[in-house]
Amino acid sequence: MKNAGRIDGRTQLIGLLATPIGHSLSPAMHNLAFEKLGLNNAYMAFEVGNEQLEEVVRGMHALNIRGYNVSMPNKTAILQYLDELDDSAKFTGAVNTVVNTDGKLKGYSTDGSGYVRNLQEHGIDLKGKKMTLVGSGGAATPIAIEAARAGLAEISIFARNDQFFARAEENVRIINEEMKHAQVKANIYALEDQEKLREEILTSHIFANGTGVGMKPLEGKSVIEDVSMLRSDLIVTDVVYSPAKSKLMEQAESVGATAINGLGMMLWQGALAFELWTGQEMPVAYIKEQLF
Ligand code: NAD
């Protein structure tokens, strides 16, 4: 019997621990997928910050909750409470998905694999390609790590001279030193050097924005000052999905480049977490059609 749309004595909870959380699209996305597949699960968001995290993790563990997503400000704070880390979480130093298997908590980061998977859905294989990426924060770091693991030949990371610059250096170090088998070369440059940015984009297949530039409060802005840096055979991706068409996406379209916004990455990071908890594929096309 299908349990779609109702809670009973066997319903398994999946959680989301973050704050602020009211705006999250994850509960709608996961609950719709549970309903569509007739899975007896429910997804609930909980307003949890670093102060309550330990107690909440213990409580979830005591209740034998199958798993949860973790978002800001808990993506790194959660590490200390987990038994094991997947490589995706180890290399990025952050976790967005926790899975409880027989009482053992394992952390994963599905943001980067969500990005890679979304490109695959668009028919783009990263093997042997060069990417230029802007940023080194919560979204850009997993993109750098997973794109490198997916077989890039080279990645050039541009970072602004702010508190995230050290993380950009760390991402480059991890890719060059800890992923030697992956045959990928990582470079780091200052975002302020727009001429270098032009040069690196010129030899890249993919240009990726991994920053919030283009989204409120930076709506209408782009990391690219001059649209002539882009060209028609370039793939341009953005982590921003609200607005659906950021300034960068408009610039990409204006030169005839392939423009891919952040919606697919967001959907696929959820789909990959869903698969880790349930062992089933999320009906992504259905979710997209119903919710977006
Ligand atoms: P963050 O605060 O962790 O990192 C911000 C990054 O942007 C840093 O690298 C910082 O140096 C850079 N930056 C900030 N202002 C800049 C500016 N004016 N010029 C150049 N660089 C600038 O934030 P985050 O968690 O990485 O989120 C960044 C964006 O990604 C947000 O818009 C967020 O909504 C989006 N996001 C999308 C997804 C998705 O699945 N599509 C997932 C996570 C985050």
CSV table of C-alpha atoms and ligand atoms in Angstrom, one decimal:
chain,number,residue,atom,x,y,z
A,1,MET,CA,0.0,0.0,0.0
A,2,LYS,CA,1.3,3.5,-0.8
A,3,ASN,CA,1.6,5.9,2.0
A,4,ALA,CA,1.7,8.9,-0.2
A,5,GLY,CA,0.6,12.1,1.5
A,6,ARG,CA,0.1,10.8,5.0
A,7,ILE,CA,2.0,10.1,8.1
A,8,ASP,CA,1.7,6.8,10.0
A,9,GLY,CA,3.4,4.8,12.7
A,10,ARG,CA,6.2,3.8,10.3
A,11,THR,CA,7.0,7.1,8.6
A,12,GLN,CA,10.7,7.9,8.7
A,13,LEU,CA,11.8,11.4,9.2
A,14,ILE,CA,14.5,13.1,7.1
A,15,GLY,CA,15.6,16.5,8.5
A,16,LEU,CA,17.2,19.7,7.5
A,17,LEU,CA,19.3,21.6,10.1
A,18,ALA,CA,20.0,25.2,9.3
A,19,THR,CA,19.2,28.8,10.1
A,20,PRO,CA,17.5,30.8,8.6
A,21,ILE,CA,15.5,28.1,7.0
A,22,GLY,CA,12.1,29.3,6.1
A,23,HIS,CA,13.0,30.1,2.5
A,24,SER,CA,14.4,26.6,1.8
A,25,LEU,CA,13.0,24.7,-1.3
A,26,SER,CA,14.3,21.3,0.1
A,27,PRO,CA,11.1,20.3,2.1
A,28,ALA,CA,8.9,20.9,-0.9
A,29,MET,CA,11.3,19.0,-3.3
A,30,HIS,CA,11.8,16.0,-1.0
A,31,ASN,CA,8.2,15.6,0.1
A,32,LEU,CA,7.0,15.8,-3.4
A,33,ALA,CA,9.5,13.1,-4.4
A,34,PHE,CA,8.4,10.9,-1.5
A,35,GLU,CA,4.8,11.3,-2.5
A,36,LYS,CA,5.5,10.6,-6.1
A,37,LEU,CA,7.4,7.4,-5.4
A,38,GLY,CA,5.1,6.3,-2.6
A,39,LEU,CA,7.9,6.3,0.0
A,40,ASN,CA,6.9,6.5,3.7
A,41,ASN,CA,9.1,9.4,4.6
A,42,ALA,CA,8.6,13.0,5.6
A,43,TYR,CA,11.1,15.8,5.3
A,44,MET,CA,11.1,18.6,7.9
A,45,ALA,CA,13.2,21.7,8.3
A,46,PHE,CA,14.5,22.6,11.8
A,47,GLU,CA,15.8,26.0,12.8
A,48,VAL,CA,19.2,24.9,14.2
A,49,GLY,CA,22.4,26.9,14.6
A,50,ASN,CA,25.8,25.9,15.9
A,51,GLU,CA,24.8,26.3,19.5
A,52,GLN,CA,22.1,23.6,19.4
A,53,LEU,CA,23.8,21.4,16.8
A,54,GLU,CA,25.4,18.9,19.1
A,55,GLU,CA,22.2,18.3,21.1
A,56,VAL,CA,20.2,18.0,18.0
A,57,VAL,CA,22.6,15.5,16.4
A,58,ARG,CA,22.4,13.4,19.6
A,59,GLY,CA,18.6,13.6,19.6
A,60,MET,CA,18.4,12.6,15.9
A,61,HIS,CA,20.7,9.7,16.7
A,62,ALA,CA,18.7,8.6,19.7
A,63,LEU,CA,15.6,8.6,17.5
A,64,ASN,CA,17.5,6.6,14.8
A,65,ILE,CA,16.6,9.2,12.2
A,66,ARG,CA,17.9,8.0,8.8
A,67,GLY,CA,19.5,11.2,7.8
A,68,TYR,CA,19.4,14.9,7.3
A,69,ASN,CA,20.7,17.8,5.2
A,70,VAL,CA,22.8,20.4,6.9
A,71,SER,CA,23.1,23.9,5.6
A,72,MET,CA,24.5,27.2,6.8
A,73,PRO,CA,25.8,27.8,9.4
A,74,ASN,CA,26.3,24.1,10.2
A,75,LYS,CA,28.2,22.7,7.2
A,76,THR,CA,31.6,22.6,8.9
A,77,ALA,CA,30.4,22.6,12.5
A,78,ILE,CA,28.8,19.2,11.9
A,79,LEU,CA,32.1,17.5,11.0
A,80,GLN,CA,33.1,16.9,14.7
A,81,TYR,CA,29.9,14.9,15.4
A,82,LEU,CA,30.2,12.4,12.5
A,83,ASP,CA,31.8,9.0,12.6
A,84,GLU,CA,33.0,8.9,9.0
A,85,LEU,CA,33.4,11.3,6.0
A,86,ASP,CA,33.0,10.5,2.3
A,87,ASP,CA,35.8,11.9,0.1
A,88,SER,CA,33.4,14.6,-1.2
A,89,ALA,CA,33.2,15.9,2.4
A,90,LYS,CA,36.8,15.3,3.3
A,91,PHE,CA,38.2,17.3,0.4
A,92,THR,CA,35.7,20.2,0.7
A,93,GLY,CA,35.8,20.3,4.5
A,94,ALA,CA,32.0,20.6,4.6
A,95,VAL,CA,29.0,18.4,4.8
A,96,ASN,CA,25.5,18.9,3.4
A,97,THR,CA,24.1,15.4,3.9
A,98,VAL,CA,24.3,13.0,6.8
A,99,VAL,CA,23.3,9.3,6.5
A,100,ASN,CA,22.8,7.1,9.5
A,101,THR,CA,23.5,3.5,8.8
A,102,ASP,CA,23.2,1.2,11.8
A,103,GLY,CA,23.9,4.0,14.2
A,104,LYS,CA,27.0,5.2,12.3
A,105,LEU,CA,26.9,8.8,10.9
A,106,LYS,CA,28.6,9.4,7.6
A,107,GLY,CA,28.9,12.9,6.1
A,108,TYR,CA,28.8,13.7,2.3
A,109,SER,CA,28.9,16.8,0.3
A,110,THR,CA,26.5,16.5,-2.7
A,111,ASP,CA,26.7,20.1,-3.9
A,112,GLY,CA,29.7,19.5,-6.2
A,113,SER,CA,28.5,16.1,-7.5
A,114,GLY,CA,25.1,17.8,-8.1
A,115,TYR,CA,26.9,20.4,-10.2
A,116,VAL,CA,28.7,17.7,-12.2
A,117,ARG,CA,25.6,15.6,-12.6
A,118,ASN,CA,23.7,18.6,-13.9
A,119,LEU,CA,26.3,19.2,-16.5
A,120,GLN,CA,26.1,15.5,-17.5
A,121,GLU,CA,22.3,16.0,-17.9
A,122,HIS,CA,23.2,18.8,-20.3
A,123,GLY,CA,25.4,16.4,-22.2
A,124,ILE,CA,28.6,17.9,-20.9
A,125,ASP,CA,31.5,15.6,-19.9
A,126,LEU,CA,34.3,17.3,-17.9
A,127,LYS,CA,37.0,14.8,-18.8
A,128,GLY,CA,40.1,16.4,-20.2
A,129,LYS,CA,38.4,19.9,-20.2
A,130,LYS,CA,39.6,23.2,-18.7
A,131,MET,CA,37.5,25.2,-16.3
A,132,THR,CA,37.8,28.7,-15.1
A,133,LEU,CA,36.0,29.2,-11.8
A,134,VAL,CA,35.3,32.3,-9.7
A,135,GLY,CA,35.0,31.9,-6.0
A,136,SER,CA,36.0,29.6,-3.1
A,137,GLY,CA,33.1,29.7,-0.7
A,138,GLY,CA,30.4,27.2,0.2
A,139,ALA,CA,29.2,26.7,-3.4
A,140,ALA,CA,32.5,27.2,-5.3
A,141,THR,CA,34.6,24.9,-3.2
A,142,PRO,CA,32.6,21.7,-3.9
A,143,ILE,CA,32.4,22.6,-7.6
A,144,ALA,CA,36.2,22.9,-7.8
A,145,ILE,CA,36.7,19.6,-5.9
A,146,GLU,CA,34.1,17.5,-7.7
A,147,ALA,CA,34.9,18.9,-11.2
A,148,ALA,CA,38.5,18.0,-10.6
A,149,ARG,CA,37.5,14.5,-9.4
A,150,ALA,CA,35.3,14.2,-12.5
A,151,GLY,CA,38.3,14.4,-14.8
A,152,LEU,CA,39.1,18.0,-15.6
A,153,ALA,CA,42.6,18.5,-17.1
A,154,GLU,CA,43.0,22.0,-15.7
A,155,ILE,CA,41.1,24.4,-13.4
A,156,SER,CA,41.9,28.1,-12.9
A,157,ILE,CA,40.4,29.5,-9.7
A,158,PHE,CA,39.9,33.3,-9.4
A,159,ALA,CA,39.3,34.6,-6.0
A,160,ARG,CA,38.7,38.0,-4.6
A,161,ASN,CA,41.1,39.3,-1.9
A,162,ASP,CA,38.8,38.6,1.0
A,163,GLN,CA,38.4,36.1,3.8
A,164,PHE,CA,37.8,33.3,1.3
A,165,PHE,CA,41.2,33.7,-0.5
A,166,ALA,CA,42.9,31.2,1.9
A,167,ARG,CA,40.2,28.6,1.1
A,168,ALA,CA,41.0,29.1,-2.7
A,169,GLU,CA,44.6,28.4,-1.9
A,170,GLU,CA,43.6,25.3,0.0
A,171,ASN,CA,41.4,24.1,-2.8
A,172,VAL,CA,44.3,24.5,-5.3
A,173,ARG,CA,46.6,22.6,-2.9
A,174,ILE,CA,44.2,19.8,-2.4
A,175,ILE,CA,43.6,19.4,-6.1
A,176,ASN,CA,47.3,19.5,-7.0
A,177,GLU,CA,48.7,17.5,-4.1
A,178,GLU,CA,45.9,15.1,-2.9
A,179,MET,CA,44.4,14.3,-6.3
A,180,LYS,CA,47.6,13.5,-8.1
A,181,HIS,CA,46.0,10.4,-9.6
A,182,ALA,CA,43.3,12.6,-11.2
A,183,GLN,CA,45.9,14.3,-13.6
A,184,VAL,CA,44.5,17.7,-13.0
A,185,LYS,CA,46.4,20.9,-12.7
A,186,ALA,CA,45.0,23.7,-10.6
A,187,ASN,CA,46.0,27.4,-10.7
A,188,ILE,CA,45.0,30.3,-8.5
A,189,TYR,CA,44.7,34.0,-9.6
A,190,ALA,CA,43.4,37.2,-8.1
A,191,LEU,CA,39.9,38.1,-9.4
A,192,GLU,CA,41.1,41.7,-9.5
A,193,ASP,CA,43.4,40.7,-12.5
A,194,GLN,CA,40.7,40.9,-15.2
A,195,GLU,CA,43.3,40.6,-18.0
A,196,LYS,CA,44.4,37.2,-16.6
A,197,LEU,CA,40.7,36.2,-16.3
A,198,ARG,CA,40.3,37.0,-20.0
A,199,GLU,CA,43.3,34.9,-20.8
A,200,GLU,CA,42.2,31.9,-18.8
A,201,ILE,CA,38.7,32.0,-20.1
A,202,LEU,CA,40.0,32.1,-23.6
A,203,THR,CA,41.7,28.7,-23.2
A,204,SER,CA,38.8,27.2,-21.1
A,205,HIS,CA,35.8,25.1,-22.2
A,206,ILE,CA,33.8,26.1,-19.1
A,207,PHE,CA,33.5,29.3,-17.2
A,208,ALA,CA,31.8,29.0,-13.9
A,209,ASN,CA,30.6,31.6,-11.4
A,210,GLY,CA,30.6,30.2,-7.9
A,211,THR,CA,29.8,33.4,-6.1
A,212,GLY,CA,26.6,35.2,-5.1
A,213,VAL,CA,27.3,38.0,-7.6
A,214,GLY,CA,24.2,38.3,-9.7
A,215,MET,CA,21.8,37.5,-6.8
A,216,LYS,CA,20.5,39.9,-4.2
A,217,PRO,CA,22.0,42.2,-2.9
A,218,LEU,CA,24.3,42.0,-6.0
A,219,GLU,CA,21.5,41.4,-8.5
A,220,GLY,CA,22.3,43.0,-11.9
A,221,LYS,CA,26.0,42.5,-11.3
A,222,SER,CA,28.4,40.0,-13.0
A,223,VAL,CA,31.9,38.7,-12.2
A,224,ILE,CA,32.6,39.5,-15.9
A,225,GLU,CA,33.2,43.2,-16.6
A,226,ASP,CA,33.5,42.9,-20.3
A,227,VAL,CA,31.2,40.6,-22.3
A,228,SER,CA,33.9,40.1,-25.0
A,229,MET,CA,35.6,37.7,-22.5
A,230,LEU,CA,32.9,35.2,-23.5
A,231,ARG,CA,32.4,33.5,-26.8
A,232,SER,CA,29.8,31.2,-28.5
A,233,ASP,CA,31.5,27.9,-27.9
A,234,LEU,CA,32.0,28.5,-24.2
A,235,ILE,CA,29.8,26.8,-21.5
A,236,VAL,CA,28.9,29.3,-18.9
A,237,THR,CA,27.5,28.2,-15.6
A,238,ASP,CA,26.2,30.1,-12.6
A,239,VAL,CA,25.4,28.9,-9.0
A,240,VAL,CA,22.7,31.7,-8.9
A,241,TYR,CA,19.2,30.5,-9.7
A,242,SER,CA,17.2,33.4,-8.3
A,243,PRO,CA,16.9,35.3,-10.6
A,244,ALA,CA,16.8,32.4,-13.1
A,245,LYS,CA,18.6,34.6,-15.5
A,246,SER,CA,21.4,36.5,-13.7
A,247,LYS,CA,23.4,39.2,-15.5
A,248,LEU,CA,26.1,36.5,-16.3
A,249,MET,CA,23.5,34.3,-17.9
A,250,GLU,CA,22.3,37.3,-20.0
A,251,GLN,CA,25.8,38.0,-21.0
A,252,ALA,CA,26.4,34.4,-22.0
A,253,GLU,CA,23.2,34.3,-24.0
A,254,SER,CA,24.1,37.6,-25.7
A,255,VAL,CA,27.2,36.0,-27.3
A,256,GLY,CA,25.5,32.7,-28.1
A,257,ALA,CA,27.3,30.7,-25.3
A,258,THR,CA,25.6,27.8,-23.5
A,259,ALA,CA,24.1,29.3,-20.3
A,260,ILE,CA,23.3,27.0,-17.4
A,261,ASN,CA,22.0,28.5,-14.2
A,262,GLY,CA,22.2,27.1,-10.6
A,263,LEU,CA,18.8,25.5,-10.5
A,264,GLY,CA,20.0,22.1,-11.8
A,265,MET,CA,22.8,22.0,-9.3
A,266,MET,CA,20.4,22.7,-6.5
A,267,LEU,CA,18.0,20.0,-7.7
A,268,TRP,CA,20.7,17.5,-8.2
A,269,GLN,CA,22.4,18.0,-4.9
A,270,GLY,CA,19.0,17.2,-3.4
A,271,ALA,CA,18.5,14.2,-5.7
A,272,LEU,CA,21.9,12.7,-4.8
A,273,ALA,CA,21.1,13.2,-1.0
A,274,PHE,CA,17.7,11.6,-1.6
A,275,GLU,CA,19.4,8.6,-3.2
A,276,LEU,CA,21.8,8.2,-0.3
A,277,TRP,CA,18.9,8.1,2.2
A,278,THR,CA,16.4,6.0,0.2
A,279,GLY,CA,18.4,4.1,-2.4
A,280,GLN,CA,16.0,5.4,-5.0
A,281,GLU,CA,16.4,8.0,-7.7
A,282,MET,CA,14.6,11.2,-7.2
A,283,PRO,CA,12.1,11.9,-10.1
A,284,VAL,CA,14.0,15.1,-11.0
A,285,ALA,CA,12.2,16.0,-14.2
A,286,TYR,CA,8.8,15.7,-12.4
A,287,ILE,CA,10.0,17.8,-9.5
A,288,LYS,CA,11.3,20.5,-11.8
A,289,GLU,CA,8.1,20.5,-13.8
A,290,GLN,CA,5.9,20.7,-10.6
A,291,LEU,CA,8.0,23.2,-8.5
A,292,PHE,CA,9.9,25.4,-10.9
B,1,NAD,P1,29.9,32.1,0.6
B,1,NAD,O1,29.7,33.3,1.4
B,1,NAD,O2,30.4,30.8,1.2
B,1,NAD,O3,31.0,32.4,-0.6
B,1,NAD,C1,30.9,33.6,-1.3
B,1,NAD,C2,32.0,33.6,-2.4
B,1,NAD,O4,31.7,34.7,-3.2
B,1,NAD,C3,33.4,33.8,-1.9
B,1,NAD,O5,34.3,33.1,-2.7
B,1,NAD,C4,33.6,35.3,-2.0
B,1,NAD,O6,35.0,35.6,-2.2
B,1,NAD,C5,32.8,35.6,-3.3
B,1,NAD,N1,32.3,36.9,-3.4
B,1,NAD,C6,31.4,37.5,-2.6
B,1,NAD,N2,31.1,38.8,-3.0
B,1,NAD,C7,31.9,38.9,-4.2
B,1,NAD,C8,32.0,40.0,-5.1
B,1,NAD,N3,31.4,41.2,-5.0
B,1,NAD,N4,32.8,39.8,-6.1
B,1,NAD,C9,33.5,38.7,-6.3
B,1,NAD,N5,33.4,37.6,-5.5
B,1,NAD,C10,32.6,37.8,-4.4
B,1,NAD,O7,28.6,31.8,-0.2
B,1,NAD,P2,28.1,30.5,-0.9
B,1,NAD,O8,27.4,29.6,0.1
B,1,NAD,O9,29.3,30.0,-1.7
B,1,NAD,O10,27.0,31.0,-1.9
B,1,NAD,C11,27.3,31.8,-3.1
B,1,NAD,C12,26.1,31.8,-4.0
B,1,NAD,O11,25.9,30.4,-4.4
B,1,NAD,C13,24.8,32.3,-3.4
B,1,NAD,O12,24.2,33.0,-4.4
B,1,NAD,C14,24.0,31.0,-3.1
B,1,NAD,O13,22.6,31.2,-3.2
B,1,NAD,C15,24.5,30.1,-4.3
B,1,NAD,N6,24.4,28.7,-4.0
B,1,NAD,C16,23.8,27.9,-5.0
B,1,NAD,C17,23.8,26.6,-4.8
B,1,NAD,C18,23.1,25.7,-5.9
B,1,NAD,O14,22.9,24.5,-5.7
B,1,NAD,N7,22.9,26.3,-7.1
B,1,NAD,C19,24.3,25.9,-3.7
B,1,NAD,C20,24.9,26.8,-2.7
B,1,NAD,C21,25.0,28.1,-2.9
